[in-house]
Short mmCIF file of C-alpha atoms and ligand atoms in Angstrom, two decimals:
data_model
loop_
_atom_site.label_atom_id
_atom_site.label_comp_id
_atom_site.label_asym_id
_atom_site.label_seq_id
_atom_site.Cartn_x
_atom_site.Cartn_y
_atom_site.Cartn_z
CA UNK A 14 109.03 111.40 236.28
CA UNK A 15 111.49 109.54 238.43
CA UNK A 16 114.45 111.19 240.21
CA UNK A 17 116.17 108.48 240.95
CA UNK A 18 116.08 104.76 239.29
CA UNK A 19 116.37 103.04 242.68
CA UNK A 20 112.68 103.86 242.99
CA UNK A 21 111.89 101.19 240.35
CA UNK A 22 114.61 98.79 241.29
CA UNK A 23 113.77 94.92 241.49
CA UNK A 24 112.93 93.48 244.65
CA UNK A 25 116.42 91.75 245.09
CA UNK A 26 118.37 94.65 244.40
CA UNK A 27 116.41 96.60 247.11
CA UNK A 28 116.64 93.83 249.54
CA UNK A 29 120.47 93.62 249.36
CA UNK A 30 120.86 97.03 249.51
CA UNK A 31 118.70 97.39 252.58
CA UNK A 32 120.43 94.36 254.27
CA UNK A 33 124.00 95.51 253.87
CA UNK A 34 122.80 99.24 255.22
CA UNK A 35 120.94 97.52 258.05
CA UNK A 36 123.94 96.05 258.90
CA UNK A 37 125.92 98.99 259.12
CA UNK A 38 123.19 100.83 260.89
CA UNK A 39 123.22 98.16 263.27
CA UNK A 40 126.99 98.25 264.26
CA UNK A 41 126.89 102.08 264.36
CA UNK A 42 124.19 102.29 267.10
CA UNK A 43 126.02 99.49 268.93
CA UNK A 44 129.14 100.72 268.83
CA UNK A 45 128.62 104.23 269.46
CA UNK A 46 125.60 104.75 271.63
CA UNK A 47 125.10 103.09 275.12
CA UNK A 48 121.43 102.95 274.86
CA UNK A 49 121.16 100.74 272.18
CA UNK A 50 124.15 98.48 273.31
CA UNK A 51 121.91 98.03 276.44
CA UNK A 52 118.78 97.49 274.79
CA UNK A 53 120.55 94.73 272.41
CA UNK A 54 122.18 93.45 275.25
CA UNK A 55 118.67 92.94 277.22
CA UNK A 56 117.54 90.84 274.07
CA UNK A 57 121.06 89.32 274.03
CA UNK A 58 121.58 90.46 270.44
CA UNK A 59 125.03 91.24 268.93
CA UNK A 60 125.44 93.12 265.63
CA UNK A 61 126.60 89.66 263.88
CA UNK A 62 123.22 88.29 264.62
CA UNK A 63 121.70 90.66 261.89
CA UNK A 64 122.49 89.56 258.47
CA UNK A 65 119.72 90.58 256.40
CA UNK A 66 116.75 92.81 256.54
CA UNK A 67 114.49 89.98 257.35
CA UNK A 68 116.41 89.90 260.80
CA UNK A 69 114.97 93.63 261.43
CA UNK A 70 112.16 92.08 263.90
CA UNK A 71 114.70 90.67 266.34
CA UNK A 72 115.68 94.31 267.18
CA UNK A 73 114.30 96.48 269.60
CA UNK A 74 111.79 99.27 269.59
CA UNK A 75 112.48 102.96 269.99
CA UNK A 76 110.29 105.01 271.15
CA UNK A 77 109.82 109.25 271.62
CA UNK A 78 110.53 108.91 275.21
CA UNK A 79 113.89 107.46 274.28
CA UNK A 80 114.83 110.62 272.46
CA UNK A 81 113.37 112.98 275.43
CA UNK A 82 115.44 110.78 277.79
CA UNK A 83 118.31 111.48 275.90
CA UNK A 84 117.84 115.07 275.34
CA UNK A 85 119.14 117.10 273.61
CA UNK A 86 122.26 115.46 271.73
CA UNK A 87 122.40 111.77 273.89
CA UNK A 88 121.78 109.39 270.93
CA UNK A 89 123.74 111.14 268.45
CA UNK A 90 126.61 109.31 266.88
CA UNK A 91 129.06 111.97 265.83
CA UNK A 92 130.81 114.92 267.70
CA UNK A 93 128.90 118.04 267.39
CA UNK A 94 131.84 119.27 265.09
CA UNK A 95 130.11 116.93 262.58
CA UNK A 96 126.50 118.39 263.03
CA UNK A 97 125.39 120.69 260.02
CA UNK A 98 121.93 121.67 261.40
CA UNK A 99 119.51 120.83 264.34
CA UNK A 100 115.63 120.66 264.31
CA UNK A 101 113.17 119.56 266.69
CA UNK A 102 109.78 118.32 266.68
CA UNK A 103 106.93 120.97 266.66
CA UNK A 104 104.82 121.75 269.21
CA UNK A 105 106.75 120.85 272.46
CA UNK A 106 107.59 122.20 275.84
CA UNK A 107 110.87 122.61 277.86
CA UNK A 108 111.94 119.60 276.32
CA UNK A 109 111.39 118.63 272.66
CA UNK A 110 112.61 115.73 270.55
CA UNK A 111 115.84 117.31 269.14
CA UNK A 112 117.41 115.82 265.90
CA UNK A 113 120.65 116.45 264.12
CA UNK A 114 121.89 115.94 260.70
CA UNK A 115 125.54 115.57 259.21
CA UNK A 116 126.54 116.99 255.90
CA UNK A 117 125.94 113.33 254.33
CA UNK A 118 122.21 113.31 256.41
CA UNK A 119 121.63 116.78 254.71
CA UNK A 120 122.59 115.64 251.34
CA UNK A 121 120.00 112.64 251.73
CA UNK A 122 117.33 114.68 252.61
CA UNK A 123 117.47 117.01 249.92
CA UNK A 124 117.89 113.78 247.54
CA UNK A 125 114.67 112.43 249.14
CA UNK A 126 112.66 115.68 248.97
CA UNK A 127 114.13 116.08 245.19
CA UNK A 128 112.16 112.49 244.52
CA UNK A 129 108.98 114.33 245.99
CA UNK A 130 109.44 117.32 243.69
CA UNK A 131 109.82 115.25 240.64
CA UNK A 132 106.75 112.94 241.75
CA UNK A 133 104.86 116.41 241.41
CA UNK A 134 106.42 116.86 238.12
CA UNK A 135 108.90 119.91 239.44
CA UNK A 136 111.37 121.04 237.09
CA UNK A 137 113.70 123.99 236.96
CA UNK A 138 110.94 125.99 235.06
CA UNK A 139 108.84 125.87 238.43
CA UNK A 140 107.96 128.38 240.93
CA UNK A 141 107.54 126.84 244.39
CA UNK A 142 105.41 128.73 247.06
CA UNK A 143 106.73 127.17 250.34
CA UNK A 144 104.04 128.35 252.87
CA UNK A 145 105.48 125.40 255.53
CA UNK A 146 106.90 127.07 258.55
CA UNK A 147 110.60 127.86 258.37
CA UNK A 148 112.56 127.40 261.77
CA UNK A 149 113.21 124.32 264.07
CA UNK A 150 110.03 122.65 262.48
CA UNK A 151 111.66 120.60 259.63
CA UNK A 152 108.65 121.37 256.96
CA UNK A 153 109.80 124.66 255.83
CA UNK A 154 113.44 124.02 255.30
CA UNK A 155 112.94 120.65 254.11
CA UNK A 156 110.25 121.43 251.49
CA UNK A 157 112.66 124.29 250.52
CA UNK A 158 115.83 122.64 250.05
CA UNK A 159 114.23 119.76 247.82
CA UNK A 160 112.86 122.66 245.42
CA UNK A 161 116.18 123.98 245.22
CA UNK A 162 118.01 120.54 244.62
CA UNK A 163 115.55 120.31 241.24
CA UNK A 164 116.24 123.83 240.45
CA UNK A 165 113.20 125.18 241.09
CA UNK A 166 112.74 128.99 242.11
CA UNK A 167 111.40 129.19 245.85
CA UNK A 168 109.54 131.63 247.30
CA UNK A 169 110.24 131.00 251.29
CA UNK A 170 107.00 132.70 252.52
CA UNK A 171 106.57 130.60 255.72
CA UNK A 172 103.32 130.53 257.37
CA UNK A 173 100.72 132.98 258.43
CA UNK A 174 99.82 136.68 256.41
CA UNK A 175 97.01 134.90 254.57
CA UNK A 176 95.93 137.38 252.29
CA UNK A 177 99.43 138.54 251.31
CA UNK A 178 100.49 134.93 250.51
CA UNK A 179 97.66 134.57 248.00
CA UNK A 180 98.58 137.77 246.52
CA UNK A 181 102.07 136.70 246.14
CA UNK A 182 101.27 133.23 244.44
CA UNK A 183 99.45 135.34 242.05
CA UNK A 184 101.79 138.05 241.38
CA UNK A 185 105.02 135.69 241.35
CA UNK A 186 103.03 133.22 239.14
CA UNK A 187 103.85 130.22 241.52
CA UNK A 188 103.50 126.82 240.00
CA UNK A 189 103.83 124.55 242.88
CA UNK A 190 102.40 125.13 246.54
CA UNK A 191 104.07 123.40 249.35
CA UNK A 192 101.74 123.97 252.30
CA UNK A 193 99.65 121.78 255.19
CA UNK A 194 96.31 120.97 253.65
CA UNK A 195 94.51 123.14 256.19
CA UNK A 196 96.31 126.30 255.31
CA UNK A 197 95.86 125.64 251.42
CA UNK A 198 92.31 125.52 252.25
CA UNK A 199 92.22 128.79 254.27
CA UNK A 200 94.17 130.48 251.63
CA UNK A 201 91.64 129.36 248.87
CA UNK A 202 88.98 131.09 251.39
CA UNK A 203 90.89 133.99 251.60
CA UNK A 204 91.45 134.11 247.67
CA UNK A 205 87.48 133.80 247.13
CA UNK A 206 86.96 136.76 249.35
CA UNK A 207 88.91 138.95 247.04
CA UNK A 208 86.92 137.78 244.28
CA UNK A 209 89.76 135.61 242.59
CA UNK A 210 89.13 133.91 239.10
CA UNK A 211 91.25 130.89 240.01
CA UNK A 212 91.68 129.82 236.52
CA UNK A 213 93.04 132.87 235.00
CA UNK A 214 94.75 134.51 238.22
CA UNK A 215 96.78 131.66 239.26
CA UNK A 216 99.42 129.21 237.28
CA UNK A 217 99.49 126.74 240.08
CA UNK A 218 99.57 123.02 238.63
CA UNK A 219 100.48 120.81 241.71
CA UNK A 220 100.58 120.97 245.64
CA UNK A 221 102.72 119.27 247.99
CA UNK A 222 100.58 118.74 251.30
CA UNK A 223 101.29 117.01 254.64
CA UNK A 224 102.41 116.96 258.13
CA UNK A 225 98.68 116.71 259.47
CA UNK A 226 95.91 114.00 258.83
CA UNK A 227 93.37 114.77 256.23
CA UNK A 228 90.40 113.28 254.61
CA UNK A 229 89.83 112.47 251.36
CA UNK A 230 87.13 114.91 250.96
CA UNK A 231 89.48 117.68 252.14
CA UNK A 232 92.30 116.53 249.82
CA UNK A 233 89.53 116.50 246.85
CA UNK A 234 88.34 119.91 247.76
CA UNK A 235 91.70 121.25 247.76
CA UNK A 236 92.52 119.93 244.31
CA UNK A 237 89.45 121.26 243.03
CA UNK A 238 89.25 124.82 244.33
CA UNK A 239 92.89 125.41 243.18
CA UNK A 240 92.52 123.20 240.10
CA UNK A 241 95.79 121.37 240.86
CA UNK A 242 97.35 117.63 241.38
CA UNK A 243 97.11 116.64 244.95
CA UNK A 244 100.39 115.36 246.36
CA UNK A 245 100.54 114.32 249.73
CA UNK A 246 103.97 113.89 251.63
CA UNK A 247 104.73 112.26 255.00
CA UNK A 248 107.50 112.69 257.37
CA UNK A 249 108.54 113.15 260.86
CA UNK A 250 111.61 114.69 262.55
CA UNK A 251 112.90 111.82 264.17
CA UNK A 252 113.27 110.29 260.87
CA UNK A 253 114.31 112.97 258.97
CA UNK A 254 111.47 115.58 258.44
CA UNK A 255 109.24 115.37 255.56
CA UNK A 256 110.37 113.27 252.65
CA UNK A 257 109.92 109.76 254.05
CA UNK A 258 107.12 109.10 251.31
CA UNK A 259 104.88 110.77 248.75
CA UNK A 260 102.08 110.16 246.51
CA UNK A 261 102.41 110.10 242.95
CA UNK A 262 100.02 111.12 240.11
CA UNK A 263 98.53 107.55 239.71
CA UNK A 264 97.71 106.58 243.12
CA UNK A 265 96.43 108.03 246.60
CA UNK A 266 99.06 105.69 248.43
CA UNK A 267 102.69 107.27 249.36
CA UNK A 268 105.70 105.67 247.93
CA UNK A 269 108.25 105.36 250.83
CA UNK A 270 111.69 105.89 250.47
CA UNK A 271 112.47 102.61 251.71
CA UNK A 272 116.42 102.52 250.46
CA UNK A 273 116.66 105.16 253.26
CA UNK A 274 113.67 104.41 255.66
CA UNK A 275 112.70 100.78 256.15
CA UNK A 276 109.05 100.46 256.83
CA UNK A 277 107.13 97.85 259.25
CA UNK A 278 103.66 97.66 260.05
CA UNK A 279 103.37 96.16 263.76
CA UNK A 280 100.08 95.39 266.19
CA UNK A 281 100.55 98.24 268.58
CA UNK A 282 99.54 96.13 271.31
CA UNK A 283 101.82 93.05 270.93
CA UNK A 284 104.64 94.66 268.85
CA UNK A 285 104.19 91.68 266.33
CA UNK A 286 104.84 92.48 262.56
CA UNK A 287 101.62 92.55 260.61
CA UNK A 288 101.78 91.41 257.06
CA UNK A 289 101.11 93.80 254.06
CA UNK A 290 97.59 95.12 253.59
CA UNK A 291 96.75 95.16 257.56
CA UNK A 292 96.62 98.23 259.37
CA UNK A 293 98.68 98.84 262.57
CA UNK A 294 101.05 100.92 263.94
CA UNK A 295 103.89 102.65 261.30
CA UNK A 296 107.51 101.69 262.78
CA UNK A 297 110.75 102.89 260.84
CA UNK A 298 114.37 102.13 260.81
CA UNK A 299 116.58 104.77 259.27
CA UNK A 300 119.31 102.86 257.04
CA UNK A 301 121.55 105.79 256.12
CA UNK A 302 121.30 108.17 258.57
CA UNK A 303 124.85 109.36 260.37
CA UNK A 304 124.05 111.61 263.25
CA UNK A 305 121.01 109.87 264.47
CA UNK A 306 120.42 106.64 263.24
CA UNK A 307 117.22 105.04 264.83
CA UNK A 308 116.26 101.65 264.99
CA UNK A 309 112.72 100.52 264.57
CA UNK A 310 110.87 104.16 265.57
CA UNK A 311 107.18 103.72 266.81
CA UNK A 312 105.98 106.54 264.72
CA UNK A 313 102.30 106.31 266.52
CA UNK A 314 101.02 106.57 263.09
CA UNK A 315 98.21 104.21 262.11
CA UNK A 316 98.87 102.86 258.38
CA UNK A 317 99.29 99.93 255.99
CA UNK A 318 101.71 98.90 253.39
CA UNK A 319 101.49 97.47 250.05
CA UNK A 320 104.44 96.20 247.85
CA UNK A 321 102.36 96.10 244.68
CA UNK A 322 104.23 98.30 242.00
CA UNK A 323 102.57 101.27 240.99
CA UNK A 324 101.34 102.31 237.31
CA UNK A 325 104.17 104.99 237.62
CA UNK A 326 106.76 102.38 237.53
CA UNK A 327 107.93 102.76 241.08
CA UNK A 328 108.55 99.35 242.76
CA UNK A 329 109.29 100.58 246.29
CA UNK A 330 106.65 100.09 248.96
CA UNK A 331 103.78 102.29 249.27
CA UNK A 332 101.83 103.22 252.61
CA UNK A 333 98.24 104.10 252.99
CA UNK A 334 97.52 107.81 254.09
CA UNK A 335 97.85 107.92 257.68
CA UNK A 336 94.31 106.79 259.26
CA UNK A 337 94.81 107.86 262.72
CA UNK A 338 97.37 107.85 265.93
CA UNK A 339 97.80 105.24 268.36
CA UNK A 340 98.45 107.31 271.38
CA UNK A 341 96.80 110.47 272.35
CA UNK A 342 98.97 113.19 270.37
CA UNK A 343 97.05 115.92 268.69
CA UNK A 344 97.79 117.82 265.70
CA UNK A 345 96.55 121.16 265.58
CA UNK A 346 97.01 123.24 262.32
CA UNK A 347 100.08 120.90 262.11
CA UNK A 348 101.49 121.66 265.37
CA UNK A 349 101.90 118.20 267.45
CA UNK A 350 100.63 118.74 270.98
CA UNK A 351 99.81 116.21 273.91
CA UNK A 352 97.23 116.70 276.22
CA UNK A 353 100.02 116.26 278.81
CA UNK A 354 101.92 119.48 277.43
CA UNK A 355 98.64 121.54 277.98
CA UNK A 356 98.18 120.23 281.30
CA UNK A 357 101.99 121.41 282.16
CA UNK A 358 100.66 124.79 281.12
CA UNK A 359 97.69 124.92 283.08
CA UNK A 360 99.70 123.60 286.13
CA UNK A 361 102.07 126.44 286.02
CA UNK A 362 99.32 128.97 286.52
CA UNK A 363 97.76 129.69 290.09
CA UNK A 364 94.17 129.62 290.54
CA UNK A 365 93.48 126.81 288.43
CA UNK A 366 92.60 123.11 288.86
CA UNK A 367 93.77 120.13 287.04
CA UNK A 368 90.42 119.77 285.61
CA UNK A 369 90.27 120.57 281.99
CA UNK A 370 88.98 119.38 278.79
CA UNK A 371 90.15 120.38 275.36
CA UNK A 372 87.43 120.46 272.51
CA UNK A 373 88.90 120.31 268.99
CA UNK A 374 86.52 121.58 265.99
CA UNK A 375 87.08 123.13 262.69
CA UNK A 376 86.57 126.96 261.68
CA UNK A 377 86.36 127.05 258.22
CA UNK A 378 89.25 124.88 257.39
CA UNK A 379 91.36 125.64 260.23
CA UNK A 380 91.40 123.65 263.53
CA UNK A 381 89.81 125.58 266.43
CA UNK A 382 90.65 125.05 270.04
CA UNK A 383 88.82 125.52 272.83
CA UNK A 384 89.90 124.53 276.79
CA UNK A 385 87.69 124.61 279.36
CA UNK A 386 89.51 124.91 282.74
CA UNK A 387 87.87 124.50 286.28
CA UNK A 388 89.12 127.55 288.38
CA UNK A 389 89.91 126.58 291.95
CA UNK A 390 87.33 127.44 294.90
CA UNK A 391 89.43 130.47 296.36
CA UNK A 392 88.76 132.03 292.84
CA UNK A 393 85.93 134.24 292.75
CA UNK A 394 84.07 133.96 289.36
CA UNK A 395 82.46 137.11 289.75
CA UNK A 396 85.39 139.27 289.50
CA UNK A 397 85.48 139.84 285.55
CA UNK A 398 88.95 141.60 285.50
CA UNK A 399 90.56 138.76 287.31
CA UNK A 400 89.18 136.10 285.35
CA UNK A 401 90.17 137.84 282.28
CA UNK A 402 93.99 138.38 283.13
CA UNK A 403 93.64 134.66 284.01
CA UNK A 404 92.56 133.68 280.77
CA UNK A 405 94.88 135.86 278.79
CA UNK A 406 97.81 134.38 280.97
CA UNK A 407 96.97 131.07 279.94
CA UNK A 408 96.26 131.54 276.13
CA UNK A 409 99.69 133.75 276.12
CA UNK A 410 101.72 130.69 277.76
CA UNK A 411 100.04 128.08 275.34
CA UNK A 412 101.03 130.18 272.56
CA UNK A 413 104.88 130.73 273.78
CA UNK A 414 105.38 127.36 274.83
CA UNK A 415 103.11 125.19 272.63
CA UNK A 416 102.80 127.37 269.58
CA UNK A 417 99.01 126.96 269.86
CA UNK A 418 96.17 129.57 269.67
CA UNK A 419 93.26 128.58 271.97
CA UNK A 420 90.32 130.02 273.39
CA UNK A 421 90.34 129.57 277.17
CA UNK A 422 86.99 129.17 278.92
CA UNK A 423 87.19 129.30 282.81
CA UNK A 424 84.47 127.57 284.41
CA UNK A 425 83.46 127.11 288.12
CA UNK A 426 84.75 124.36 290.17
CA UNK A 427 82.94 120.74 289.45
CA UNK A 428 81.56 122.05 286.33
CA UNK A 429 83.46 119.59 283.93
CA UNK A 430 81.80 116.19 283.75
CA UNK A 431 83.50 113.40 285.61
CA UNK A 432 83.95 110.26 283.77
CA UNK A 433 83.76 106.64 285.65
CA UNK A 434 87.17 105.33 283.65
CA UNK A 435 89.53 107.46 282.23
CA UNK A 436 89.21 111.09 282.24
CA UNK A 437 88.02 112.45 279.25
CA UNK A 438 90.53 115.16 278.23
CA UNK A 439 90.12 115.15 274.41
CA UNK A 440 86.91 115.98 272.63
CA UNK A 441 87.75 115.72 268.86
CA UNK A 442 84.66 117.26 267.01
CA UNK A 443 86.86 117.50 263.45
CA UNK A 444 85.42 113.95 262.21
CA UNK A 445 81.88 114.50 263.12
CA UNK A 446 81.75 117.97 261.91
CA UNK A 447 83.21 116.85 258.23
CA UNK A 448 81.17 117.66 255.08
CA UNK A 449 80.72 114.33 253.41
CA UNK A 450 81.54 114.69 249.83
O1 DLL B 622 105.42 117.15 260.25
C1 DLL B 622 107.14 116.76 258.98
C2 DLL B 622 106.44 117.16 257.96
C3 DLL B 622 106.68 118.52 257.50
C4 DLL B 622 105.58 116.31 257.16
C5 DLL B 622 105.99 118.85 256.28
C6 DLL B 622 105.17 116.79 255.93
C7 DLL B 622 105.24 118.09 255.57
P1 DLL B 622 106.95 116.53 262.92
O2 DLL B 622 106.61 117.83 263.41
O3 DLL B 622 108.07 115.65 263.56
O4 DLL B 622 107.29 116.47 261.37
O5 DLL B 622 105.63 115.49 263.26
C8 DLL B 622 105.42 114.11 262.75
O6 DLL B 622 103.19 114.49 261.83
O7 DLL B 622 104.18 111.25 262.96
C9 DLL B 622 102.37 112.36 261.97
O8 DLL B 622 101.61 112.22 263.13
C10 DLL B 622 102.08 114.01 261.45
N1 DLL B 622 102.33 113.58 259.90
C11 DLL B 622 103.17 114.17 259.10
N2 DLL B 622 102.94 114.05 257.60
C12 DLL B 622 101.59 113.48 257.71
C13 DLL B 622 100.64 113.16 257.06
C14 DLL B 622 106.39 116.53 260.03
N3 DLL B 622 100.53 113.24 255.64
C15 DLL B 622 104.29 113.77 262.83
N4 DLL B 622 99.49 112.64 257.26
C16 DLL B 622 103.94 112.43 262.05
C17 DLL B 622 99.26 112.74 258.52
C18 DLL B 622 101.24 113.55 259.26
N5 DLL B 622 99.76 113.07 259.51
#
């Protein structure tokens, strides 16, 4: 089932649309944001130099830091009176990446999300259980509005309260589950505990899972345990939120809605464009965004592209499921966190040194975070009460500022092994402990 015939358009038709839209976007950012005008001038480019989508590689990149530098609304190209919605990137400290949407941007977001739901086979008869977090994170409302657009019934359950969610899915007869993959598995565990008969008790037929990297094995397990089709959704706040791409029933690759979001793969060291089939950093240019158009955004996500049409009839480019990141961003149960943010929280607490190590592992199907921090020499390690308070204080600050639950372990000064080169701040055991299927 295809929502919009543009998804099956000819190469020529798509290219001509993309070229026209790129030209408009380039003019818009050049004329309305001093940031882009300066960047274009540094490269000696004027909007009239861009005549087709093939000229895109002449344009400068945009990085996450550029958005942070213009916090909160500095890169918006419309007055605030035209901004209908604000969201922000998950898990950030004082200065998150803020994104804004006009009415037209919201319509486009609904449109691409409707395409996603159609890929998952949704109709007016479906009941969507939406367990993505509602709020500044784009997951909850993004998945909500797309379901509404296809006319499905939405249960806006948001995250947490696992047992209750399982009960509601059963009682309400949910047919489509929308959640992070880790939460879907967590719910399955909870359902098993309450001796559920998956076949008889649930009516689920499909799931729309994303927001965090997931191995093939875990995808298969989710699909098997719930007895559903697995559709992977990819997206990021800076571009629109969820709805940049999604996988259909026929392939594990994700169809990129490239009439709105133009994808490229680059070598993250040299910035050179790479050919289809080669892995590199995914770069996306928005072609229709009004409030916050973005040129060649470096997602940091490693993937590859193919333009071979899919069995489902869609001809738009497909991307490989994200295989990793080019920077040190961690994704903990769907929340994005940089080690520097953890460091910031530690630095705000008296009695600690900045020698720390973040250890990520799996507990059941959820990510588990241990943070080892060396206390300073002035702290008496044998004062149990003082240590306990210190630990609670950091855990509280991590939860409040970064939305992450961590188990903090305070250790004596100089206990964390020093490395000869770069400090080893992150030990990610999730991959090595993954069960092979
Ligand atoms: O995670 C948007 C989203 C919500 C996508 C719900 C899918 C479902 P951010 O919080 O801005 O937005 O985080 C974006 O999450 O750059 C990737 O690193 C990661 N990510 C998103 N989808 C996937 C996926 C949302 N399917 C960052 N596989 C991105 C792997 C993903 N990583």
